[in-house]
mmCIF file of C-alpha atoms in Angstrom:
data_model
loop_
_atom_site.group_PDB
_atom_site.id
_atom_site.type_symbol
_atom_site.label_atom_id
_atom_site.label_comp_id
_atom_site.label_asym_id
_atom_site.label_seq_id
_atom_site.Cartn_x
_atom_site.Cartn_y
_atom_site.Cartn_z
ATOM 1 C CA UNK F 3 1.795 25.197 -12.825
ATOM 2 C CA UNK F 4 2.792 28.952 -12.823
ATOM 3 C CA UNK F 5 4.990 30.327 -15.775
ATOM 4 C CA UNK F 6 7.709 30.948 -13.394
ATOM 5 C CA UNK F 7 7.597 27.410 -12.025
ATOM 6 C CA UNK F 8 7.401 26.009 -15.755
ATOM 7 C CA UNK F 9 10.457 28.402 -16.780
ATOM 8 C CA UNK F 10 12.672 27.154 -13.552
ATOM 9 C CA UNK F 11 11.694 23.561 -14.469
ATOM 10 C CA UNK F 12 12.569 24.192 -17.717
ATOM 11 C CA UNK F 13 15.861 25.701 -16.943
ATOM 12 C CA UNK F 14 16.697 22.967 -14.962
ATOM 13 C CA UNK F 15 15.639 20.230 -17.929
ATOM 14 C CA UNK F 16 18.448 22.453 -20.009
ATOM 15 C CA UNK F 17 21.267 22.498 -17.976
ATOM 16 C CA UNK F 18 21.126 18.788 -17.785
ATOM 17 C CA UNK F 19 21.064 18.347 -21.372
ATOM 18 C CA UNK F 20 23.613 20.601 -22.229
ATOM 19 C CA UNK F 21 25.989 18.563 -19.429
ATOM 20 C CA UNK F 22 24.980 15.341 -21.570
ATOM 21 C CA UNK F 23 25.381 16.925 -25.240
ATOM 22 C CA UNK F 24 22.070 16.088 -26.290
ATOM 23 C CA UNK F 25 18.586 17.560 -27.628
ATOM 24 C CA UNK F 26 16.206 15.233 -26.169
ATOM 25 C CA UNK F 27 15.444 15.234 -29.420
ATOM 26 C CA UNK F 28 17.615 12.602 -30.716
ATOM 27 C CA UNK F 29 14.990 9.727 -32.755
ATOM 28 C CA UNK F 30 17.243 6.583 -31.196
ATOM 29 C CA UNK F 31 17.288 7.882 -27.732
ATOM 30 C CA UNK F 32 13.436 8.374 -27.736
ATOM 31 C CA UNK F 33 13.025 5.299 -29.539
ATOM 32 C CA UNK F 34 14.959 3.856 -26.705
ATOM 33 C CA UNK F 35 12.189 5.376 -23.714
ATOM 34 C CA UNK F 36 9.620 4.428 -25.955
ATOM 35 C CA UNK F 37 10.112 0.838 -26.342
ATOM 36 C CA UNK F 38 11.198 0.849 -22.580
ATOM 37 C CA UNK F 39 7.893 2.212 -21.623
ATOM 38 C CA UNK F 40 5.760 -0.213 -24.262
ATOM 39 C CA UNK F 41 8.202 -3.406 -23.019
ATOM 40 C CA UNK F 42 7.880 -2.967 -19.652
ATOM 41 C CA UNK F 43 10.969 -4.902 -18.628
ATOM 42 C CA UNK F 44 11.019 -6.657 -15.806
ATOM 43 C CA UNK F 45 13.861 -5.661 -12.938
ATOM 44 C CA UNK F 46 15.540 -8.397 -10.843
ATOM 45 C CA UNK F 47 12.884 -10.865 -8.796
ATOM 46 C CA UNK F 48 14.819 -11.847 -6.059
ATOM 47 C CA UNK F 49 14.516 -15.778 -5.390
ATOM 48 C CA UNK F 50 12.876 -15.466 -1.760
ATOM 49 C CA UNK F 51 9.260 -15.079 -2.668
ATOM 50 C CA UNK F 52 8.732 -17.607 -5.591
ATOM 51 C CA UNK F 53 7.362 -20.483 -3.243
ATOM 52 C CA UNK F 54 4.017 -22.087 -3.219
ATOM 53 C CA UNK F 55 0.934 -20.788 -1.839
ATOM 54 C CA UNK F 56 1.672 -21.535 1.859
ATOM 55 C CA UNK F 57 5.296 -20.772 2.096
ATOM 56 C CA UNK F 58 4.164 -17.624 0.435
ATOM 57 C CA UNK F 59 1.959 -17.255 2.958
ATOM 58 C CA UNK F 60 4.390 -17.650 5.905
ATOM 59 C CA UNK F 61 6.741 -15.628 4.297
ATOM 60 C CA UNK F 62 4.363 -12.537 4.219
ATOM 61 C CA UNK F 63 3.369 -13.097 7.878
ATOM 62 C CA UNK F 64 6.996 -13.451 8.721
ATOM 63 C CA UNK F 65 8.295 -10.338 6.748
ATOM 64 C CA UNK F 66 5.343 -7.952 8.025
ATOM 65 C CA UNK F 67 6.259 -9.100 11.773
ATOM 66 C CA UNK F 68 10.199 -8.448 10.368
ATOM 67 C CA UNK F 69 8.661 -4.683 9.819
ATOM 68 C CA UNK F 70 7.237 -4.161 12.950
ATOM 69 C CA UNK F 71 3.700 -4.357 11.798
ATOM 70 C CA UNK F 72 1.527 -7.263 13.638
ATOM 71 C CA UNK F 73 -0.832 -9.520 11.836
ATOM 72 C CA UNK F 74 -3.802 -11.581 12.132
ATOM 73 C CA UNK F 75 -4.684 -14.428 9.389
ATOM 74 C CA UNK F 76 -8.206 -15.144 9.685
ATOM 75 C CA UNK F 77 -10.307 -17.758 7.900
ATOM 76 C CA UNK F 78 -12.722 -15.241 6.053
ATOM 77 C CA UNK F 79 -13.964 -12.090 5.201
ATOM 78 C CA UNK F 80 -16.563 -12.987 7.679
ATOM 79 C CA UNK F 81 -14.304 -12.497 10.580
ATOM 80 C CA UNK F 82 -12.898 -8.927 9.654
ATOM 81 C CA UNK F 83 -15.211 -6.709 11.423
ATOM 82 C CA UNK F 84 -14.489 -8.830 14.790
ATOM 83 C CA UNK F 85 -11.093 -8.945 14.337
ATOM 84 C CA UNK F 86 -11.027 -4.811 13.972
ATOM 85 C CA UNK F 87 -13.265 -4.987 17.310
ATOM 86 C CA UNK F 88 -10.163 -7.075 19.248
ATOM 87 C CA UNK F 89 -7.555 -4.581 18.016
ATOM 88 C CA UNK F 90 -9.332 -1.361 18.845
ATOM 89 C CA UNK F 91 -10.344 -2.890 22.450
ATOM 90 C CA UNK F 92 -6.980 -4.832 22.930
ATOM 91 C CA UNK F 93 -5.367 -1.069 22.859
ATOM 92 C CA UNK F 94 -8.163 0.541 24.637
ATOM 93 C CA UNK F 95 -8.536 2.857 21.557
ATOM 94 C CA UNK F 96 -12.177 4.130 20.553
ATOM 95 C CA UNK F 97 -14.538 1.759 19.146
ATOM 96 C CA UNK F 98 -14.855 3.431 16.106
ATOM 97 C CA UNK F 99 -13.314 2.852 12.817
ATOM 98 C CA UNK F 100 -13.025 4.740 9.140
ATOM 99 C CA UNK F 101 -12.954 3.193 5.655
ATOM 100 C CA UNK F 102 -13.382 4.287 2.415
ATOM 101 C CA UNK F 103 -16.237 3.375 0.027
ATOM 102 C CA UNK F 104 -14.337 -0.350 -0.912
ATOM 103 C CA UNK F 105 -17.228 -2.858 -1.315
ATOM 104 C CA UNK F 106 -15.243 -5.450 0.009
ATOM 105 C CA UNK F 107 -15.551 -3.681 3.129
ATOM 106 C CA UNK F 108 -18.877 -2.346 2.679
ATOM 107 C CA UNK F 109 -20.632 -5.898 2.609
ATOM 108 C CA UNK F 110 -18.921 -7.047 5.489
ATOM 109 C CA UNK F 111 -21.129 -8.141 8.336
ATOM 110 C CA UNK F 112 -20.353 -5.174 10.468
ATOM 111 C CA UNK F 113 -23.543 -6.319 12.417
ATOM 112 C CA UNK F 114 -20.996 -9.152 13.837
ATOM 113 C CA UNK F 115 -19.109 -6.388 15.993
ATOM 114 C CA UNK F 116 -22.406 -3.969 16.991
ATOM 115 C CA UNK F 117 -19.935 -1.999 19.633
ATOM 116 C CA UNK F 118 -18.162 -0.838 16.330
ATOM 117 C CA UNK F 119 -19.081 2.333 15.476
ATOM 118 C CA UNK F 120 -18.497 2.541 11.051
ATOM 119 C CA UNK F 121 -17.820 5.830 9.376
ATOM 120 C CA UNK F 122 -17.351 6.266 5.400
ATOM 121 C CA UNK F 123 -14.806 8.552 3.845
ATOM 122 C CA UNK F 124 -11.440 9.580 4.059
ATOM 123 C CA UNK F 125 -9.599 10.932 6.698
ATOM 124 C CA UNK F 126 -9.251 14.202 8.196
ATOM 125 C CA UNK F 127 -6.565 13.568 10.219
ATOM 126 C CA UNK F 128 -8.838 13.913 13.958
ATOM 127 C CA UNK F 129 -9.784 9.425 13.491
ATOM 128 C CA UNK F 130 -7.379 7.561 15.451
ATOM 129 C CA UNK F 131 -7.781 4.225 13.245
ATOM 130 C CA UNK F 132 -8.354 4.028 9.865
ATOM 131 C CA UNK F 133 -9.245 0.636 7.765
ATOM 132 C CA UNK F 134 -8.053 -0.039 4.100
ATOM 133 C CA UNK F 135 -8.487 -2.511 1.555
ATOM 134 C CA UNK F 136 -5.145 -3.866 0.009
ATOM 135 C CA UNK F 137 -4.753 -4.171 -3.722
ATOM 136 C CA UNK F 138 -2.432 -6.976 -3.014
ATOM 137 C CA UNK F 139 0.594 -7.847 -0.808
ATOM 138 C CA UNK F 140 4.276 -8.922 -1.042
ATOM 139 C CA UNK F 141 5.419 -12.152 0.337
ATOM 140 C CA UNK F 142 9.474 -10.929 -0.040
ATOM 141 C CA UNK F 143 8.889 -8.181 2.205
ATOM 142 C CA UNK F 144 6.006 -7.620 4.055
ATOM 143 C CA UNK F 145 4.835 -4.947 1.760
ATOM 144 C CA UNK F 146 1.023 -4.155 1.483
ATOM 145 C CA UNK F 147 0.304 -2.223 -2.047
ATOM 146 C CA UNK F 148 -2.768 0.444 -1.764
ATOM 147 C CA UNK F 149 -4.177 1.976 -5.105
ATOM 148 C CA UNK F 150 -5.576 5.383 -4.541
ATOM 149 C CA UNK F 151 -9.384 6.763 -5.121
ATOM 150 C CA UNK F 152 -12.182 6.770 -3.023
ATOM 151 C CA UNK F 153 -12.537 2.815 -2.454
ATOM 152 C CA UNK F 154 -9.491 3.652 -0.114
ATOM 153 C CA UNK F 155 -8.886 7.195 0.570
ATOM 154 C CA UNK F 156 -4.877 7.228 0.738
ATOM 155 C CA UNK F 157 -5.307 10.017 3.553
ATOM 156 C CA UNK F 158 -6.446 6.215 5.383
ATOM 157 C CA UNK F 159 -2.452 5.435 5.034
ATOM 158 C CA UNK F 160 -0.858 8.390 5.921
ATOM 159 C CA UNK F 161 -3.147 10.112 8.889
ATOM 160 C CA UNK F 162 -5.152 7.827 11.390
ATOM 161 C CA UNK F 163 -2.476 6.318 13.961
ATOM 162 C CA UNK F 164 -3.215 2.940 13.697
ATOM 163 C CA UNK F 165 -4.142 1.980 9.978
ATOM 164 C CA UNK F 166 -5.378 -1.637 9.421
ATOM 165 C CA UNK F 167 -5.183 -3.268 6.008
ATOM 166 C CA UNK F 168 -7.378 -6.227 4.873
ATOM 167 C CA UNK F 169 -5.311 -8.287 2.292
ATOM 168 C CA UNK F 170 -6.795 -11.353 0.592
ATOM 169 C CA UNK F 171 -4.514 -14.825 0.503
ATOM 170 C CA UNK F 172 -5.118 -15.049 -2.865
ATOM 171 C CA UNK F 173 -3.802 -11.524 -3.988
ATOM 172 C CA UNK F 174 -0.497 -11.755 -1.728
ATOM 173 C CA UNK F 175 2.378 -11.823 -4.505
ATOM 174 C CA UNK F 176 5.736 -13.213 -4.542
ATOM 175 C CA UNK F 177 7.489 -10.253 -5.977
ATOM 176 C CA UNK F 178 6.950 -6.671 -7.058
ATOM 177 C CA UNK F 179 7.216 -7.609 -10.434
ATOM 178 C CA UNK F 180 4.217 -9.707 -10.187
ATOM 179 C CA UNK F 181 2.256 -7.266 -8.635
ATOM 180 C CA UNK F 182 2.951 -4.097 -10.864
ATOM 181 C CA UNK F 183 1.392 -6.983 -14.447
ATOM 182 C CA UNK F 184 -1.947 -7.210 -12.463
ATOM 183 C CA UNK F 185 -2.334 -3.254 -12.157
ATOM 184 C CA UNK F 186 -1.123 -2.972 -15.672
ATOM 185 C CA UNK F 187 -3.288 -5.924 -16.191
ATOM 186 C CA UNK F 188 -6.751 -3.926 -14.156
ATOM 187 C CA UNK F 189 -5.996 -0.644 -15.097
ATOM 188 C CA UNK F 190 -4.906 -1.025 -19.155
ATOM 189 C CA UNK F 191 -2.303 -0.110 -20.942
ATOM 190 C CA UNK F 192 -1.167 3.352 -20.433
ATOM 191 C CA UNK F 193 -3.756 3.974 -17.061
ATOM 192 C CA UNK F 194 -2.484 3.656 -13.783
ATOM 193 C CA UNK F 195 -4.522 5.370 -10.396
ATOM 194 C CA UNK F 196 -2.817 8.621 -9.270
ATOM 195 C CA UNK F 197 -1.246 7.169 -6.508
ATOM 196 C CA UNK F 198 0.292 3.526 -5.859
ATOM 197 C CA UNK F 199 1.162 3.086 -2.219
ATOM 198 C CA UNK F 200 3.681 0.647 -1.226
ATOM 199 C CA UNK F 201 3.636 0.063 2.325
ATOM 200 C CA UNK F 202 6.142 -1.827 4.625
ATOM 201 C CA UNK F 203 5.511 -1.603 8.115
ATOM 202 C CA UNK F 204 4.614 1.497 10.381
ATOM 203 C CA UNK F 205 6.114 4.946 9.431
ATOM 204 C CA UNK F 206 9.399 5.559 10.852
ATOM 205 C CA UNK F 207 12.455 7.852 11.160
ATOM 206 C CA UNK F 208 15.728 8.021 12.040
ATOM 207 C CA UNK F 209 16.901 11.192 11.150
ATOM 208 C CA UNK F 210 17.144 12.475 14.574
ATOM 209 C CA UNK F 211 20.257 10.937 16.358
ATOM 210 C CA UNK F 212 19.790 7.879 14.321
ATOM 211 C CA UNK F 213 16.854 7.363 16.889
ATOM 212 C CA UNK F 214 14.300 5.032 15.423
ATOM 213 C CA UNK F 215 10.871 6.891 15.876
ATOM 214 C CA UNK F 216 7.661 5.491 14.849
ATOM 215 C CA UNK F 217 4.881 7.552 13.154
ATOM 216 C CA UNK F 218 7.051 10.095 11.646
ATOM 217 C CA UNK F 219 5.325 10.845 8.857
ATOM 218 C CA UNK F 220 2.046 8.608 9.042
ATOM 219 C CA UNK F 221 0.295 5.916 10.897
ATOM 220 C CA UNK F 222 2.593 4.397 14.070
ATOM 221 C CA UNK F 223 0.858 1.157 13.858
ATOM 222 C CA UNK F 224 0.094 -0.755 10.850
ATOM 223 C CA UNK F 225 -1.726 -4.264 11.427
ATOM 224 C CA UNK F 226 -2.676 -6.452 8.877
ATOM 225 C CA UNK F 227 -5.630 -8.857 8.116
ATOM 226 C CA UNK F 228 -4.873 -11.557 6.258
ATOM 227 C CA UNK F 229 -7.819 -13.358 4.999
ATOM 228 C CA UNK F 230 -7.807 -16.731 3.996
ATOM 229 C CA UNK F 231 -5.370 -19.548 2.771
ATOM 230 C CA UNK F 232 -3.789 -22.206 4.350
ATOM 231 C CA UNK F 233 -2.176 -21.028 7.692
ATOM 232 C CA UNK F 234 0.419 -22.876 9.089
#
């Protein structure tokens, strides 16, 4: 960061203090931040996700159809690269698909779909379809939650038109709550990745007219793979 940057910043930092008559300085106010950040309180888990496994499970598939995403449970892991075959050919895209380095994807039987061409990395912004790993989903509304790094570029989510997200039964969450303990819980205390991406359906806008447009800002198509867990 530039010194003129840090002095506007800065600037900025002091006018809202002096509007609030304080220091930042005070012991009981950062007392206050520090035993909010050490606490981690949790906010206000809405009622609508805390069911058992399968009415979790229907919930999520509702909510991501709600969002105007589309879905696919399938019975395994097994069935992934097949199930990426039917999309791409069901929408006459290119049989060709791009993932990051996730080893849940990498020891996929890719070998089960050999029209699928398989490339490594993340995205450029020229690959049409893009396929991520979820860190876990959200039964209350749809949401898929992507941690960022290599394993799954986060270029994946905002670049290739169609992204497709493999999410496994047994990480789909009821709440948001739930899912921000288990990357406190992977990461330690005090780490998180550089970027946590919570997704809800395709990208979208409004802005123009209050005309809804799809793929806005990123992917126009999100479809997710649900793997395993009782279906309905």
């Amino acid at each position: 960061m530039s010194s003129r940057e840090t002095s506007s910043r800065d600037s900025v930092f002091a006018s809202i203090r002096a509007s609030l008559g304080v220091t930042s300085q005070e012991a009981p106010r950062r007392q206050a931040v520090a035993d909010r950040l050490a606490g981690h309180p949790r906010g206000l888990v809405p009622a609508r996700g805390q069911l058992p496994e399968a009415e979790r499970l229907a919930l999520f598939r509702d909510m991501v159809i709600a969002a105007a995403a589309t879905i696919d449970h399938l019975p395994s892991a097994a069935e992934v690269p097949e199930a990426v075959a039917a999309y791409l050919r069901a929408r006459n895209l290119p049989m060709t698909i791009l993932r990051g380095t996730d080893a849940r994807l990498a020891t996929l039987p890719w070998e089960r779909a050999p029209a699928l061409d398989v490339w490594i990395g993340p995205s450029d912004g020229r690959q049409l379809a893009g396929l991520s790993h979820a860190f876990a989903g959200v039964a209350e509304s749809g949401t898929v939650v992507m941690l960022s790094g290599p394993e799954n570029p986060s270029t994946l989510n905002l670049l290739p038109d169609h992204h497709l997200v493999v999410v496994n039964a047994a990480d789909v969450a009821g709440d948001y709550e739930t899912v921000w303990d288990r990357i406190r819980a992977r990461y330690g205390e005090g780490v998180l990745p550089r970027t946590v991406n919570w997704i809800t359906g395709p990208s979208r806008s409004a802005d123009i007219e209050q005309t809804l447009l799809l793929g806005a800002h990123g992917p126009r198509s999100l479809h997710v793979l649900l793997v395993g867990g009782p279906t309905r």
